[in-house]
Short mmCIF file of C-alpha atoms in Angstrom, two decimals:
data_model
loop_
_atom_site.label_atom_id
_atom_site.label_comp_id
_atom_site.label_asym_id
_atom_site.label_seq_id
_atom_site.Cartn_x
_atom_site.Cartn_y
_atom_site.Cartn_z
CA ARG A 36 -27.10 14.71 -31.04
CA LYS A 37 -24.30 12.66 -29.52
CA GLU A 38 -22.60 10.13 -31.76
CA VAL A 39 -23.06 7.35 -29.19
CA GLU A 40 -26.10 7.55 -26.95
CA GLN A 41 -26.87 5.59 -23.81
CA ASP A 42 -29.46 5.83 -21.09
CA PRO A 43 -27.42 7.03 -18.10
CA GLY A 44 -29.66 5.20 -15.61
CA PRO A 45 -29.08 4.38 -12.84
CA PHE A 46 -30.41 0.87 -13.18
CA ASN A 47 -31.09 -0.48 -9.69
CA VAL A 48 -31.55 -4.25 -9.68
CA PRO A 49 -31.50 -7.01 -7.05
CA GLU A 50 -28.83 -9.66 -7.00
CA GLY A 51 -29.60 -12.44 -9.43
CA ALA A 52 -31.59 -10.25 -11.80
CA THR A 53 -31.06 -10.03 -15.54
CA VAL A 54 -30.45 -6.54 -16.86
CA ALA A 55 -30.03 -5.23 -20.39
CA PHE A 56 -28.43 -2.05 -21.66
CA ASN A 57 -28.79 -0.61 -25.13
CA CYS A 58 -26.91 2.04 -26.97
CA THR A 59 -27.29 3.63 -30.38
CA TYR A 60 -24.67 5.10 -32.67
CA SER A 61 -25.20 7.59 -35.45
CA ASN A 62 -22.22 7.08 -37.76
CA SER A 63 -22.87 4.18 -40.12
CA ALA A 64 -19.15 4.08 -40.98
CA SER A 65 -18.38 2.77 -37.50
CA GLN A 66 -16.39 -0.42 -37.76
CA SER A 67 -15.75 -1.89 -34.35
CA PHE A 68 -17.71 -1.90 -31.16
CA PHE A 69 -16.98 -2.54 -27.51
CA TRP A 70 -18.35 -2.46 -24.01
CA TYR A 71 -16.06 -1.05 -21.35
CA ARG A 72 -16.64 -1.13 -17.62
CA GLN A 73 -15.64 1.76 -15.38
CA ASP A 74 -15.68 1.69 -11.60
CA CYS A 75 -16.10 4.97 -9.76
CA ARG A 76 -13.40 7.41 -10.93
CA LYS A 77 -11.14 4.62 -12.10
CA GLU A 78 -9.96 3.82 -15.60
CA PRO A 79 -12.25 2.14 -18.14
CA LYS A 80 -11.50 -1.54 -18.70
CA LEU A 81 -12.47 -3.52 -21.74
CA LEU A 82 -15.37 -5.84 -20.93
CA MET A 83 -15.89 -7.32 -24.36
CA SER A 84 -15.84 -6.66 -28.06
CA VAL A 85 -19.17 -6.79 -29.87
CA TYR A 86 -19.76 -8.67 -33.11
CA SER A 87 -22.73 -8.91 -35.44
CA SER A 88 -23.01 -12.60 -34.74
CA GLY A 89 -23.33 -11.87 -31.03
CA ASN A 90 -20.86 -13.00 -28.47
CA GLU A 91 -21.02 -14.31 -24.95
CA ASP A 92 -18.55 -14.28 -22.09
CA GLY A 93 -19.89 -16.06 -19.05
CA ARG A 94 -22.87 -14.10 -17.74
CA PHE A 95 -22.38 -11.33 -20.32
CA THR A 96 -23.85 -11.32 -23.83
CA ALA A 97 -23.27 -8.57 -26.36
CA GLN A 98 -25.10 -8.04 -29.63
CA LEU A 99 -24.69 -5.67 -32.55
CA ASN A 100 -27.45 -4.69 -34.97
CA ARG A 101 -25.81 -2.80 -37.82
CA ALA A 102 -29.07 -2.14 -39.67
CA SER A 103 -30.57 -0.38 -36.67
CA GLN A 104 -27.22 0.91 -35.41
CA TYR A 105 -27.62 -0.29 -31.89
CA ILE A 106 -25.55 -2.34 -29.49
CA SER A 107 -26.78 -4.26 -26.49
CA LEU A 108 -25.31 -5.80 -23.37
CA LEU A 109 -27.14 -8.41 -21.32
CA ILE A 110 -26.00 -9.34 -17.83
CA ARG A 111 -27.50 -12.47 -16.30
CA ASP A 112 -27.50 -13.43 -12.63
CA SER A 113 -26.26 -9.99 -11.52
CA LYS A 114 -23.65 -9.88 -8.76
CA LEU A 115 -22.93 -7.06 -6.32
CA SER A 116 -19.54 -6.78 -8.01
CA ASP A 117 -21.23 -5.92 -11.31
CA SER A 118 -22.10 -2.48 -9.91
CA ALA A 119 -20.27 -0.04 -12.18
CA THR A 120 -20.74 2.24 -15.16
CA TYR A 121 -20.91 0.48 -18.52
CA LEU A 122 -19.60 2.44 -21.46
CA CYS A 123 -20.71 1.74 -25.00
CA VAL A 124 -17.81 2.42 -27.34
CA VAL A 125 -17.52 2.73 -31.10
CA ASN A 126 -14.44 2.96 -33.30
CA ARG A 127 -15.31 5.06 -36.30
CA GLY A 128 -12.70 3.39 -38.44
CA SER A 129 -10.20 4.50 -41.09
CA GLY A 130 -7.50 2.59 -39.26
CA ASN A 131 -7.57 5.03 -36.40
CA THR A 132 -7.52 2.57 -33.59
CA GLY A 133 -7.17 5.16 -30.89
CA LYS A 134 -10.18 7.28 -31.74
CA LEU A 135 -12.80 5.53 -29.70
CA ILE A 136 -16.11 7.32 -29.32
CA PHE A 137 -17.58 6.72 -25.88
CA GLY A 138 -21.16 6.98 -24.79
CA GLN A 139 -22.04 8.74 -21.58
CA GLY A 140 -22.21 5.43 -19.74
CA THR A 141 -25.01 3.55 -18.00
CA THR A 142 -24.77 3.16 -14.24
CA LEU A 143 -25.72 -0.19 -12.75
CA GLN A 144 -26.29 -0.67 -9.04
CA VAL A 145 -26.88 -4.23 -7.87
CA LYS A 146 -28.53 -4.41 -4.47
CA PRO A 147 -28.40 -7.36 -2.01
CA ASP B 26 4.08 -6.68 -15.83
CA ALA B 27 3.34 -2.99 -15.30
CA GLY B 28 0.25 -1.56 -16.89
CA VAL B 29 -0.09 1.94 -18.26
CA THR B 30 1.30 4.37 -15.73
CA GLN B 31 0.39 8.04 -15.48
CA SER B 32 1.77 10.85 -13.40
CA PRO B 33 0.89 12.76 -11.41
CA THR B 34 -2.28 11.16 -10.08
CA HIS B 35 -3.74 14.45 -8.90
CA LEU B 36 -2.96 18.03 -9.79
CA ILE B 37 -4.36 21.40 -8.79
CA LYS B 38 -3.71 24.43 -10.97
CA THR B 39 -5.12 27.91 -11.33
CA ARG B 40 -6.59 29.51 -14.43
CA GLY B 41 -4.02 30.61 -16.97
CA GLN B 42 -1.34 28.18 -15.82
CA GLN B 43 0.19 25.42 -17.91
CA VAL B 44 0.26 21.71 -17.09
CA THR B 45 2.16 18.66 -18.34
CA LEU B 46 0.82 15.16 -17.84
CA ARG B 47 2.93 12.06 -18.39
CA CYS B 48 2.18 8.55 -19.55
CA SER B 49 4.23 5.36 -19.88
CA PRO B 50 2.62 2.67 -22.04
CA ILE B 51 2.68 -1.04 -21.40
CA SER B 52 6.06 -2.46 -22.37
CA GLY B 53 6.07 -3.24 -26.08
CA HIS B 54 3.10 -1.00 -26.88
CA LYS B 55 3.86 1.59 -29.52
CA SER B 56 0.62 3.56 -29.63
CA VAL B 57 -0.56 6.03 -27.01
CA SER B 58 -3.86 7.89 -26.93
CA TRP B 59 -5.12 10.63 -24.64
CA TYR B 60 -8.69 11.12 -23.44
CA GLN B 61 -10.44 13.72 -21.32
CA GLN B 62 -13.27 12.62 -19.05
CA VAL B 63 -15.45 15.25 -17.47
CA LEU B 64 -17.53 14.15 -14.48
CA GLY B 65 -20.67 12.37 -15.59
CA GLN B 66 -19.55 11.95 -19.21
CA GLY B 67 -17.70 9.31 -21.16
CA PRO B 68 -14.06 9.86 -22.14
CA GLN B 69 -13.47 12.12 -25.12
CA PHE B 70 -10.61 11.55 -27.56
CA ILE B 71 -7.84 14.17 -27.60
CA PHE B 72 -4.83 12.68 -29.44
CA GLN B 73 -3.31 9.47 -30.70
CA TYR B 74 0.39 8.88 -31.34
CA TYR B 75 2.00 5.92 -33.00
CA GLU B 76 5.71 5.52 -33.58
CA LYS B 77 6.20 9.12 -32.41
CA GLU B 78 3.87 10.56 -35.04
CA GLU B 79 0.49 12.12 -34.43
CA ARG B 80 -2.14 9.87 -35.99
CA GLY B 81 -5.31 11.52 -34.80
CA ARG B 82 -6.61 14.60 -33.11
CA GLY B 83 -9.95 15.22 -31.49
CA ASN B 84 -11.98 18.39 -31.33
CA PHE B 85 -9.85 20.25 -28.79
CA PRO B 86 -8.33 23.75 -29.02
CA ASP B 87 -4.68 24.38 -29.85
CA ARG B 88 -4.01 24.89 -26.16
CA PHE B 89 -3.78 21.12 -26.05
CA SER B 90 -0.64 19.53 -27.45
CA ALA B 91 1.16 16.24 -27.03
CA ARG B 92 4.21 14.32 -28.10
CA GLN B 93 5.60 10.81 -27.98
CA PHE B 94 9.19 10.02 -27.17
CA PRO B 95 11.53 7.37 -28.65
CA ASN B 96 10.75 5.08 -25.70
CA TYR B 97 7.02 5.46 -26.58
CA SER B 98 6.15 7.38 -23.44
CA SER B 99 4.06 10.48 -23.98
CA GLU B 100 3.30 13.89 -22.58
CA LEU B 101 0.11 15.92 -22.82
CA ASN B 102 0.47 19.67 -22.40
CA VAL B 103 -2.34 22.10 -21.76
CA ASN B 104 -1.66 25.84 -21.85
CA ALA B 105 -3.71 28.74 -20.52
CA LEU B 106 -5.85 26.51 -18.34
CA LEU B 107 -9.56 27.20 -18.07
CA LEU B 108 -11.97 26.08 -15.37
CA GLY B 109 -13.55 23.78 -17.94
CA ASP B 110 -10.31 21.86 -18.30
CA SER B 111 -10.96 20.27 -14.91
CA ALA B 112 -11.31 16.58 -15.67
CA LEU B 113 -9.79 13.13 -15.45
CA TYR B 114 -7.15 12.77 -18.15
CA LEU B 115 -6.70 9.20 -19.29
CA CYS B 116 -3.86 7.72 -21.27
CA ALA B 117 -4.34 4.48 -23.17
CA SER B 118 -1.84 2.28 -24.98
CA SER B 119 -2.14 -0.40 -27.60
CA LEU B 120 0.32 -2.77 -29.19
CA ARG B 121 -0.10 -1.58 -32.72
CA TYR B 122 -2.11 0.74 -34.89
CA GLY B 123 -5.15 -1.00 -36.27
CA ILE B 124 -8.92 -1.00 -36.18
CA ASN B 125 -9.34 -3.85 -33.75
CA GLU B 126 -6.47 -3.13 -31.42
CA LYS B 127 -7.57 -3.18 -27.80
CA LEU B 128 -6.79 -0.17 -25.66
CA PHE B 129 -5.50 -0.43 -22.11
CA PHE B 130 -6.06 2.60 -19.93
CA GLY B 131 -4.00 4.05 -17.13
CA SER B 132 -5.68 5.17 -13.92
CA GLY B 133 -5.57 8.78 -15.03
CA THR B 134 -4.56 12.18 -13.78
CA GLN B 135 -7.27 14.13 -11.98
CA LEU B 136 -6.76 17.80 -12.88
CA SER B 137 -8.56 20.51 -10.93
CA VAL B 138 -8.38 24.08 -12.23
CA LEU B 139 -9.32 26.75 -9.68
#
């Protein structure tokens, strides 16, 4: 079993739709959580950090459920430019900032 | 300001050869990490260096090695290349070494092993 699991998709949605991605992680010692966005064969870029209290950045809302060990990302009013792969990322902790554990990624395709 | 820069951008090697990939972090960043991304998968952690010392190592064979220089740039070396080493190799830098430090990735080196 992978340490961070995501549905690879693809999720095909029309412009303006609301779409939600979930991911689960297996290591309860995980301490920090992120969503990264990756365009085709380019580098991952940090989209947002994820906190237990939930956090929002414009059309994007991220949520962490530590008890169930899952992380979610909600995108409202989808734009064509949101088409990308969204990577769920966990930092297992022990001060090792570099050792991010990435999920496989979920592909989103927004259609006109 | 320049972001994380990696060289070369593309590389073709044959099985058994050795390769060296280079990374320059964002100015002022002291931590560099290396990741391998195989097509269709998320990046997988290889190494982290901070202040020229290895601070973490992923589940990769000893054919993989790295180092960080006094100017904080880094090299990743892979010996005795296998077909399975074909991947996008990503370098990431961060300002410091800490649990919530954000990583900034370079655009990667695409390695093809024939």
